[in-house]
Amino acid sequence: MSIVKMISLLILVLSILNDGLPIRSDLMITQGEIIQWAENYPTKKYIDPLFMAAIATQESQLDHKAISSAGAKGLFQFMPITIRDITDRFKYPFDPYDPKQATEAAKIYLTWLCDKLLTEDTGRLIFYLRDPYIKYPHDIVLAAWNWGYGNVQKYINSRVVRNSNIYEAKKEGHIELPTETKTFIAKVNTYYMMLILTN
């Protein structure tokens, strides 16, 4: 690893520590296992296994038995409605506490979100959204993962007029991303960058 990469990694680790995110050494599930499971499970669209490991790290700190106060379960913190959706829509019944099954379900769901939200015009859409928290195409996917696909559609429609391939920014009536979603996007991106630098 080069000096520049080592310094960048140190800065990212310190940033995470300063944000109060624990870096645990007693993890039962490793990022490497998630990456391997994600690589081995085929989907019609490529989903970066490092991206998936970053989401799991933020969602559960890699605790596959985690349960949130809102009832989200397992490694990827699936809500009961999302578990039902993945089971019914994609015919993939799974145990959210089984880390391998949860990783496969997460890849299925991320593939669907990418199909719905990412097109060749996504870069232009981001420009017209004019939201400092949405900088990259995958940020829109992260917002939908955290806040819900329907909410993200309402958010986009409140900020952008779309007529065919012509976009126009709305001047008023904007829906803002929730603070939790803004934080989620920023922290997943920090983990993602760390994984890119170290893999």
Coordinates of N, CA and C in Angstrom, one line a residue:
M1 N 0.8 -1.2 0.0 CA 0.0 0.0 0.0 C 0.9 1.2 0.0
S2 N 0.5 2.2 -0.8 CA 1.4 3.4 -0.9 C 1.2 4.3 0.3
I3 N 2.1 5.2 0.5 CA 2.0 6.2 1.6 C 0.7 7.0 1.5
V4 N 0.4 7.4 0.3 CA -0.8 8.2 0.1 C -2.1 7.5 0.5
K5 N -2.2 6.2 0.1 CA -3.3 5.4 0.5 C -3.4 5.2 2.0
M6 N -2.2 5.0 2.6 CA -2.1 4.8 4.1 C -2.6 6.0 4.8
I7 N -2.2 7.2 4.3 CA -2.6 8.4 5.0 C -4.1 8.7 4.8
S8 N -4.6 8.4 3.5 CA -6.0 8.5 3.3 C -6.8 7.6 4.2
L9 N -6.4 6.4 4.3 CA -7.1 5.4 5.2 C -7.1 5.9 6.6
L10 N -6.0 6.4 7.1 CA -5.9 6.9 8.5 C -6.8 8.0 8.7
I11 N -6.9 8.9 7.7 CA -7.8 10.1 7.8 C -9.3 9.6 7.9
L12 N -9.6 8.6 7.1 CA -11.0 8.1 7.1 C -11.3 7.4 8.4
V13 N -10.4 6.6 8.9 CA -10.6 5.9 10.2 C -10.8 6.9 11.3
L14 N -10.0 7.9 11.3 CA -10.1 9.0 12.4 C -11.4 9.7 12.2
S15 N -11.9 9.9 11.0 CA -13.1 10.6 10.7 C -14.3 9.7 11.3
I16 N -14.2 8.4 11.1 CA -15.3 7.5 11.6 C -15.2 7.6 13.1
L17 N -14.1 7.5 13.7 CA -14.0 7.5 15.2 C -14.5 8.8 15.7
N18 N -14.2 9.9 15.1 CA -14.7 11.2 15.6 C -16.2 11.3 15.4
D19 N -16.8 10.6 14.5 CA -18.3 10.6 14.3 C -18.9 9.6 15.3
G20 N -18.1 9.0 16.1 CA -18.7 8.1 17.1 C -19.1 6.7 16.6
L21 N -18.6 6.3 15.4 CA -18.9 5.0 14.9 C -17.9 4.0 15.5
P22 N -18.4 2.9 16.1 CA -17.4 2.0 16.7 C -16.7 1.1 15.6
I23 N -15.5 0.9 15.8 CA -14.8 0.0 14.9 C -14.5 -1.2 15.8
R24 N -15.2 -2.3 15.6 CA -15.1 -3.4 16.5 C -14.1 -4.5 16.0
S25 N -13.5 -5.2 16.9 CA -12.6 -6.3 16.6 C -13.2 -7.6 16.8
D26 N -14.4 -7.7 17.4 CA -15.0 -8.9 17.8 C -16.2 -9.3 16.9
L27 N -16.1 -8.9 15.7 CA -17.2 -9.1 14.8 C -17.4 -10.6 14.4
M28 N -18.6 -11.0 14.4 CA -18.9 -12.4 14.1 C -18.9 -12.6 12.6
I29 N -19.3 -11.5 11.9 CA -19.4 -11.5 10.4 C -18.3 -10.5 9.9
T30 N -17.6 -10.9 8.9 CA -16.6 -9.9 8.4 C -17.0 -9.3 7.1
Q31 N -16.4 -8.2 6.8 CA -16.7 -7.6 5.5 C -16.3 -8.5 4.3
G32 N -15.2 -9.2 4.5 CA -14.8 -10.2 3.5 C -15.8 -11.2 3.2
E33 N -16.5 -11.7 4.2 CA -17.5 -12.7 4.0 C -18.7 -12.1 3.2
I34 N -19.1 -10.9 3.5 CA -20.2 -10.3 2.8 C -19.7 -10.1 1.3
I35 N -18.5 -9.6 1.1 CA -18.0 -9.4 -0.2 C -18.0 -10.7 -1.0
Q36 N -17.6 -11.8 -0.4 CA -17.6 -13.1 -1.1 C -19.0 -13.6 -1.4
W37 N -19.9 -13.5 -0.4 CA -21.3 -13.9 -0.7 C -21.9 -13.1 -1.8
A38 N -21.7 -11.8 -1.8 CA -22.2 -10.9 -2.8 C -21.6 -11.2 -4.2
E39 N -20.3 -11.5 -4.3 CA -19.7 -11.9 -5.5 C -20.3 -13.2 -6.1
N40 N -20.6 -14.1 -5.2 CA -21.0 -15.5 -5.6 C -22.5 -15.5 -6.0
Y41 N -23.3 -14.5 -5.6 CA -24.7 -14.6 -5.9 C -25.0 -13.8 -7.2
P42 N -25.5 -14.4 -8.3 CA -25.6 -13.7 -9.5 C -26.9 -12.9 -9.6
T43 N -26.8 -11.7 -10.1 CA -27.9 -10.8 -10.4 C -27.7 -10.2 -11.8
K44 N -28.8 -9.8 -12.4 CA -28.7 -9.3 -13.8 C -27.9 -8.0 -13.9
K45 N -27.8 -7.3 -12.8 CA -27.1 -6.0 -12.8 C -25.9 -6.1 -11.9
Y46 N -24.7 -5.6 -12.2 CA -23.6 -5.7 -11.3 C -23.8 -4.7 -10.1
I47 N -23.6 -5.3 -8.9 CA -23.6 -4.5 -7.7 C -22.3 -4.7 -7.0
D48 N -21.6 -3.6 -6.8 CA -20.3 -3.8 -6.2 C -20.3 -4.4 -4.8
P49 N -19.7 -5.6 -4.6 CA -19.7 -6.2 -3.3 C -19.2 -5.3 -2.2
L50 N -18.2 -4.4 -2.5 CA -17.7 -3.5 -1.5 C -18.7 -2.5 -1.0
F51 N -19.6 -2.1 -2.0 CA -20.7 -1.2 -1.7 C -21.7 -1.9 -0.7
M52 N -21.9 -3.2 -0.9 CA -22.8 -3.9 -0.1 C -22.2 -4.1 1.3
A53 N -20.9 -4.3 1.4 CA -20.2 -4.4 2.7 C -20.3 -3.1 3.5
A54 N -20.2 -2.0 2.7 CA -20.3 -0.7 3.4 C -21.7 -0.5 3.9
I55 N -22.7 -0.9 3.2 CA -24.1 -0.7 3.7 C -24.3 -1.5 5.0
A56 N -23.9 -2.8 5.0 CA -24.0 -3.7 6.1 C -23.3 -3.1 7.3
T57 N -22.1 -2.6 7.1 CA -21.3 -2.0 8.2 C -22.0 -0.9 8.9
Q58 N -22.6 0.0 8.1 CA -23.3 1.1 8.7 C -24.7 0.6 9.3
E59 N -25.3 -0.3 8.6 CA -26.7 -0.7 9.1 C -26.6 -1.4 10.4
S60 N -25.7 -2.3 10.6 CA -25.7 -3.2 11.8 C -24.3 -3.3 12.5
Q61 N -23.3 -2.6 12.0 CA -22.0 -2.8 12.5 C -21.6 -4.2 12.4
L62 N -22.1 -4.9 11.4 CA -21.9 -6.3 11.0 C -22.3 -7.3 12.1
D63 N -23.3 -6.9 12.9 CA -24.0 -7.8 13.8 C -25.2 -8.4 13.1
H64 N -25.1 -9.7 12.7 CA -26.2 -10.3 12.0 C -27.4 -10.6 12.9
K65 N -27.3 -10.4 14.2 CA -28.4 -10.6 15.1 C -29.1 -9.3 15.5
A66 N -28.6 -8.2 14.9 CA -29.1 -6.8 15.3 C -30.6 -6.7 15.1
I67 N -31.3 -6.0 16.0 CA -32.6 -5.6 15.9 C -32.7 -4.1 16.3
S68 N -33.3 -3.3 15.5 CA -33.4 -1.8 15.8 C -34.6 -1.6 16.6
S69 N -34.7 -0.4 17.2 CA -35.9 0.0 17.9 C -37.2 0.1 17.0
A70 N -36.9 0.3 15.7 CA -38.0 0.3 14.8 C -38.4 -1.0 14.2
G71 N -37.7 -2.1 14.6 CA -38.0 -3.4 14.2 C -37.2 -3.9 13.0
A72 N -36.2 -3.2 12.6 CA -35.3 -3.6 11.5 C -34.5 -4.8 11.9
K73 N -34.2 -5.8 11.1 CA -33.6 -7.0 11.5 C -32.4 -7.4 10.7
G74 N -31.4 -7.9 11.5 CA -30.2 -8.5 10.8 C -29.2 -7.6 10.3
L75 N -28.3 -8.2 9.5 CA -27.1 -7.6 9.0 C -27.4 -6.4 8.2
F76 N -28.5 -6.4 7.3 CA -28.8 -5.3 6.5 C -30.0 -4.5 7.0
Q77 N -30.5 -4.9 8.2 CA -31.5 -4.1 8.9 C -32.8 -4.0 8.0
F78 N -33.3 -5.2 7.6 CA -34.5 -5.2 6.8 C -35.7 -5.0 7.7
M79 N -36.6 -4.1 7.2 CA -37.9 -3.9 7.9 C -38.8 -5.0 7.4
P80 N -39.8 -5.4 8.3 CA -40.7 -6.5 7.9 C -41.4 -6.3 6.6
I81 N -41.8 -5.1 6.2 CA -42.4 -4.8 4.9 C -41.5 -5.1 3.8
T82 N -40.2 -4.8 3.9 CA -39.2 -5.1 2.9 C -38.9 -6.6 2.8
I83 N -38.9 -7.3 3.9 CA -38.8 -8.8 3.9 C -39.9 -9.4 3.1
R84 N -41.1 -8.9 3.4 CA -42.3 -9.4 2.6 C -42.2 -9.1 1.1
D85 N -41.8 -7.9 0.8 CA -41.7 -7.5 -0.6 C -40.7 -8.3 -1.3
I86 N -39.5 -8.6 -0.7 CA -38.5 -9.4 -1.4 C -39.0 -10.8 -1.5
T87 N -39.7 -11.3 -0.5 CA -40.2 -12.7 -0.6 C -41.3 -12.8 -1.7
D88 N -42.2 -11.8 -1.8 CA -43.3 -11.9 -2.7 C -42.9 -11.5 -4.1
R89 N -42.3 -10.3 -4.2 CA -42.0 -9.8 -5.6 C -40.9 -10.6 -6.3
F90 N -39.9 -11.0 -5.5 CA -38.7 -11.6 -6.1 C -38.6 -13.1 -5.9
K91 N -39.6 -13.6 -5.2 CA -39.7 -15.1 -4.9 C -38.4 -15.5 -4.2
Y92 N -38.0 -14.7 -3.2 CA -36.8 -15.1 -2.4 C -37.1 -15.0 -0.9
P93 N -37.8 -16.1 -0.4 CA -38.0 -16.1 1.1 C -36.6 -16.3 1.8
F94 N -36.4 -15.5 2.8 CA -35.1 -15.5 3.5 C -35.3 -15.2 4.9
D95 N -34.3 -15.6 5.7 CA -34.2 -15.3 7.1 C -33.2 -14.1 7.2
P96 N -33.8 -13.0 7.7 CA -32.9 -11.8 7.8 C -31.7 -11.9 8.8
Y97 N -31.8 -12.9 9.7 CA -30.7 -13.1 10.6 C -29.7 -14.1 10.1
D98 N -29.9 -14.7 8.9 CA -28.9 -15.5 8.3 C -28.1 -14.6 7.4
P99 N -26.8 -14.4 7.7 CA -26.0 -13.4 7.0 C -25.8 -13.6 5.5
K100 N -25.7 -14.9 5.2 CA -25.6 -15.2 3.7 C -26.9 -14.9 3.0
Q101 N -28.0 -15.4 3.5 CA -29.3 -15.1 2.9 C -29.6 -13.6 2.9
A102 N -29.3 -12.9 3.9 CA -29.5 -11.5 4.0 C -28.7 -10.7 3.0
T103 N -27.5 -11.2 2.7 CA -26.6 -10.6 1.7 C -27.2 -10.8 0.3
E104 N -27.7 -12.0 0.1 CA -28.3 -12.3 -1.2 C -29.6 -11.5 -1.4
A105 N -30.4 -11.4 -0.4 CA -31.6 -10.6 -0.5 C -31.3 -9.1 -0.7
A106 N -30.2 -8.6 0.0 CA -29.8 -7.2 -0.2 C -29.4 -7.0 -1.6
K107 N -28.7 -7.9 -2.2 CA -28.2 -7.8 -3.6 C -29.4 -7.8 -4.6
I108 N -30.4 -8.6 -4.3 CA -31.6 -8.6 -5.1 C -32.3 -7.2 -5.0
Y109 N -32.5 -6.7 -3.8 CA -33.2 -5.5 -3.6 C -32.4 -4.3 -4.2
L110 N -31.1 -4.3 -4.0 CA -30.2 -3.2 -4.6 C -30.3 -3.2 -6.1
T111 N -30.3 -4.4 -6.7 CA -30.5 -4.5 -8.1 C -31.8 -3.9 -8.6
W112 N -32.8 -4.2 -7.9 CA -34.1 -3.6 -8.2 C -34.1 -2.0 -8.1
L113 N -33.5 -1.5 -7.0 CA -33.4 -0.1 -6.8 C -32.6 0.6 -7.9
C114 N -31.5 -0.1 -8.3 CA -30.6 0.4 -9.4 C -31.4 0.5 -10.7
D115 N -32.2 -0.6 -11.0 CA -33.0 -0.6 -12.2 C -34.0 0.5 -12.2
K116 N -34.6 0.8 -11.1 CA -35.6 1.9 -11.0 C -35.0 3.3 -11.0
L117 N -33.8 3.5 -10.4 CA -33.3 4.8 -10.2 C -32.1 5.2 -11.1
L118 N -31.4 4.3 -11.6 CA -30.2 4.7 -12.3 C -30.4 4.5 -13.8
T119 N -30.2 5.6 -14.6 CA -30.3 5.6 -16.0 C -29.2 6.4 -16.6
E120 N -29.1 6.5 -17.9 CA -28.0 7.3 -18.5 C -28.2 8.7 -18.2
D121 N -29.4 9.1 -17.7 CA -29.7 10.5 -17.4 C -29.5 10.9 -15.9
T122 N -29.1 9.9 -15.1 CA -29.0 10.1 -13.7 C -28.1 11.3 -13.3
G123 N -27.0 11.4 -14.1 CA -26.0 12.5 -13.8 C -26.7 13.8 -14.0
R124 N -27.5 14.0 -15.0 CA -28.2 15.3 -15.2 C -29.2 15.5 -14.2
L125 N -29.9 14.4 -13.8 CA -30.9 14.5 -12.7 C -30.3 15.0 -11.5
I126 N -29.1 14.5 -11.1 CA -28.4 14.9 -9.9 C -28.1 16.4 -10.0
F127 N -27.7 16.9 -11.2 CA -27.4 18.3 -11.3 C -28.6 19.2 -11.0
Y128 N -29.8 18.8 -11.5 CA -31.0 19.6 -11.4 C -31.6 19.4 -10.0
L129 N -31.3 18.3 -9.3 CA -31.7 18.2 -7.9 C -31.2 19.2 -7.0
R130 N -29.9 19.6 -7.3 CA -29.2 20.7 -6.5 C -29.3 20.4 -5.0
D131 N -28.9 19.2 -4.7 CA -28.9 18.8 -3.2 C -27.5 18.4 -2.9
P132 N -26.8 19.1 -2.0 CA -25.4 18.8 -1.6 C -25.2 17.4 -1.0
Y133 N -26.3 16.7 -0.7 CA -26.2 15.4 -0.1 C -26.3 14.3 -1.2
I134 N -26.7 14.7 -2.4 CA -26.8 13.7 -3.5 C -25.7 14.1 -4.5
K135 N -24.5 13.5 -4.4 CA -23.4 13.9 -5.3 C -23.1 12.8 -6.4
Y136 N -23.5 11.6 -6.1 CA -23.2 10.5 -7.0 C -24.4 9.7 -7.2
P137 N -24.5 9.0 -8.4 CA -25.7 8.2 -8.7 C -26.1 7.2 -7.5
H138 N -25.0 6.6 -7.0 CA -25.4 5.6 -5.9 C -25.9 6.3 -4.7
D139 N -25.8 7.6 -4.5 CA -26.4 8.3 -3.4 C -27.9 8.3 -3.4
I140 N -28.5 8.3 -4.6 CA -29.9 8.2 -4.8 C -30.4 6.8 -4.4
V141 N -29.6 5.8 -4.7 CA -29.9 4.4 -4.3 C -29.9 4.3 -2.8
L142 N -28.8 4.9 -2.2 CA -28.7 4.8 -0.7 C -29.9 5.5 -0.1
A143 N -30.3 6.7 -0.6 CA -31.5 7.4 -0.1 C -32.7 6.5 -0.1
A144 N -32.9 5.8 -1.2 CA -34.1 4.9 -1.3 C -34.0 3.7 -0.4
W145 N -32.7 3.2 -0.2 CA -32.5 2.1 0.7 C -32.9 2.5 2.1
N146 N -32.5 3.7 2.5 CA -32.8 4.1 3.9 C -34.2 4.7 4.1
W147 N -34.7 5.4 3.2 CA -35.9 6.2 3.3 C -37.1 5.6 2.6
G148 N -36.8 4.7 1.7 CA -37.9 4.1 0.9 C -38.0 4.6 -0.5
Y149 N -38.2 3.7 -1.5 CA -38.3 4.1 -2.9 C -39.4 5.1 -3.1
G150 N -40.6 4.9 -2.6 CA -41.7 5.9 -2.8 C -41.3 7.3 -2.3
N151 N -40.7 7.4 -1.1 CA -40.3 8.7 -0.6 C -39.3 9.4 -1.5
V152 N -38.4 8.6 -2.1 CA -37.4 9.2 -2.9 C -38.0 9.7 -4.2
Q153 N -39.0 9.0 -4.7 CA -39.7 9.5 -5.9 C -40.4 10.8 -5.6
K154 N -41.0 10.9 -4.5 CA -41.7 12.2 -4.1 C -40.7 13.3 -3.9
Y155 N -39.5 12.9 -3.4 CA -38.4 13.9 -3.2 C -38.0 14.4 -4.6
I156 N -37.7 13.5 -5.5 CA -37.3 13.9 -6.9 C -38.3 14.8 -7.5
N157 N -39.6 14.3 -7.5 CA -40.7 15.1 -8.1 C -40.9 16.4 -7.5
S158 N -40.5 16.6 -6.2 CA -40.7 17.9 -5.6 C -39.6 18.9 -6.0
R159 N -38.5 18.4 -6.6 CA -37.4 19.2 -6.9 C -37.1 19.4 -8.4
V160 N -37.6 18.5 -9.2 CA -37.3 18.5 -10.6 C -38.5 18.2 -11.5
V161 N -38.7 19.0 -12.6 CA -39.7 18.8 -13.6 C -39.1 17.9 -14.7
R162 N -39.7 16.8 -15.0 CA -39.1 15.9 -16.1 C -40.1 15.8 -17.2
N163 N -39.7 16.4 -18.4 CA -40.5 16.2 -19.6 C -39.6 15.6 -20.6
S164 N -39.9 14.3 -20.8 CA -39.1 13.5 -21.7 C -37.6 13.5 -21.2
N165 N -36.7 14.0 -22.0 CA -35.3 14.1 -21.6 C -34.9 15.5 -21.2
I166 N -35.9 16.4 -20.9 CA -35.7 17.8 -20.5 C -35.9 17.9 -19.0
Y167 N -35.0 18.4 -18.3 CA -35.1 18.6 -16.9 C -35.1 20.1 -16.5
E168 N -35.9 20.4 -15.5 CA -35.9 21.8 -15.0 C -36.0 21.7 -13.5
A169 N -35.2 22.5 -12.8 CA -35.2 22.5 -11.4 C -36.4 23.3 -10.9
K170 N -37.2 22.8 -10.0 CA -38.3 23.5 -9.4 C -37.7 24.6 -8.4
K171 N -38.4 25.7 -8.3 CA -37.9 26.8 -7.5 C -38.4 26.7 -6.1
E172 N -39.5 26.0 -5.9 CA -40.1 25.9 -4.5 C -40.8 24.6 -4.3
G173 N -41.2 24.4 -3.1 CA -41.9 23.2 -2.8 C -41.1 22.0 -2.6
H174 N -39.8 22.2 -2.3 CA -38.8 21.1 -2.2 C -39.1 20.2 -0.9
I175 N -39.0 18.9 -1.1 CA -39.0 18.0 0.0 C -37.5 17.8 0.3
E176 N -37.1 17.8 1.6 CA -35.7 17.6 2.0 C -35.5 16.2 2.4
L177 N -34.3 15.7 2.2 CA -34.0 14.4 2.7 C -34.0 14.5 4.3
P178 N -34.5 13.4 5.0 CA -34.4 13.4 6.4 C -32.9 13.4 6.9
T179 N -32.7 14.0 8.1 CA -31.4 14.0 8.6 C -30.8 12.6 8.7
E180 N -31.6 11.6 9.1 CA -31.1 10.2 9.2 C -30.6 9.7 7.9
T181 N -31.3 10.1 6.8 CA -30.9 9.6 5.5 C -29.6 10.3 5.0
K182 N -29.5 11.6 5.3 CA -28.3 12.4 5.0 C -27.1 11.7 5.7
T183 N -27.2 11.4 7.0 CA -26.2 10.8 7.7 C -25.8 9.4 7.2
F184 N -26.9 8.7 6.9 CA -26.7 7.3 6.3 C -25.8 7.4 5.1
I185 N -26.2 8.2 4.1 CA -25.4 8.4 2.9 C -24.0 8.7 3.1
A186 N -23.7 9.7 4.0 CA -22.4 10.1 4.3 C -21.5 9.0 4.9
K187 N -22.1 8.3 5.8 CA -21.4 7.2 6.5 C -21.1 6.0 5.7
V188 N -22.1 5.6 4.9 CA -21.9 4.5 3.9 C -20.8 4.9 3.0
N189 N -20.8 6.1 2.5 CA -19.8 6.5 1.5 C -18.4 6.5 2.2
T190 N -18.3 6.8 3.4 CA -17.0 6.8 4.2 C -16.5 5.3 4.2
Y191 N -17.4 4.4 4.6 CA -17.0 3.0 4.7 C -16.6 2.5 3.3
Y192 N -17.4 2.9 2.3 CA -17.1 2.4 0.9 C -15.8 2.9 0.5
M193 N -15.4 4.1 0.8 CA -14.1 4.6 0.4 C -13.0 3.9 1.1
M194 N -13.2 3.5 2.4 CA -12.2 2.8 3.1 C -12.0 1.4 2.5
L195 N -13.1 0.8 2.1 CA -13.0 -0.6 1.5 C -12.3 -0.5 0.1
I196 N -12.6 0.6 -0.7 CA -11.9 0.7 -1.9 C -10.4 0.9 -1.7
L197 N -10.0 1.6 -0.7 CA -8.6 1.9 -0.5 C -7.9 0.7 0.0
T198 N -8.6 -0.2 0.7 CA -7.9 -1.4 1.3 C -8.1 -2.7 0.6
N199 N -8.8 -2.7 -0.5 CA -9.0 -3.9 -1.3 C -8.4 -3.8 -2.7

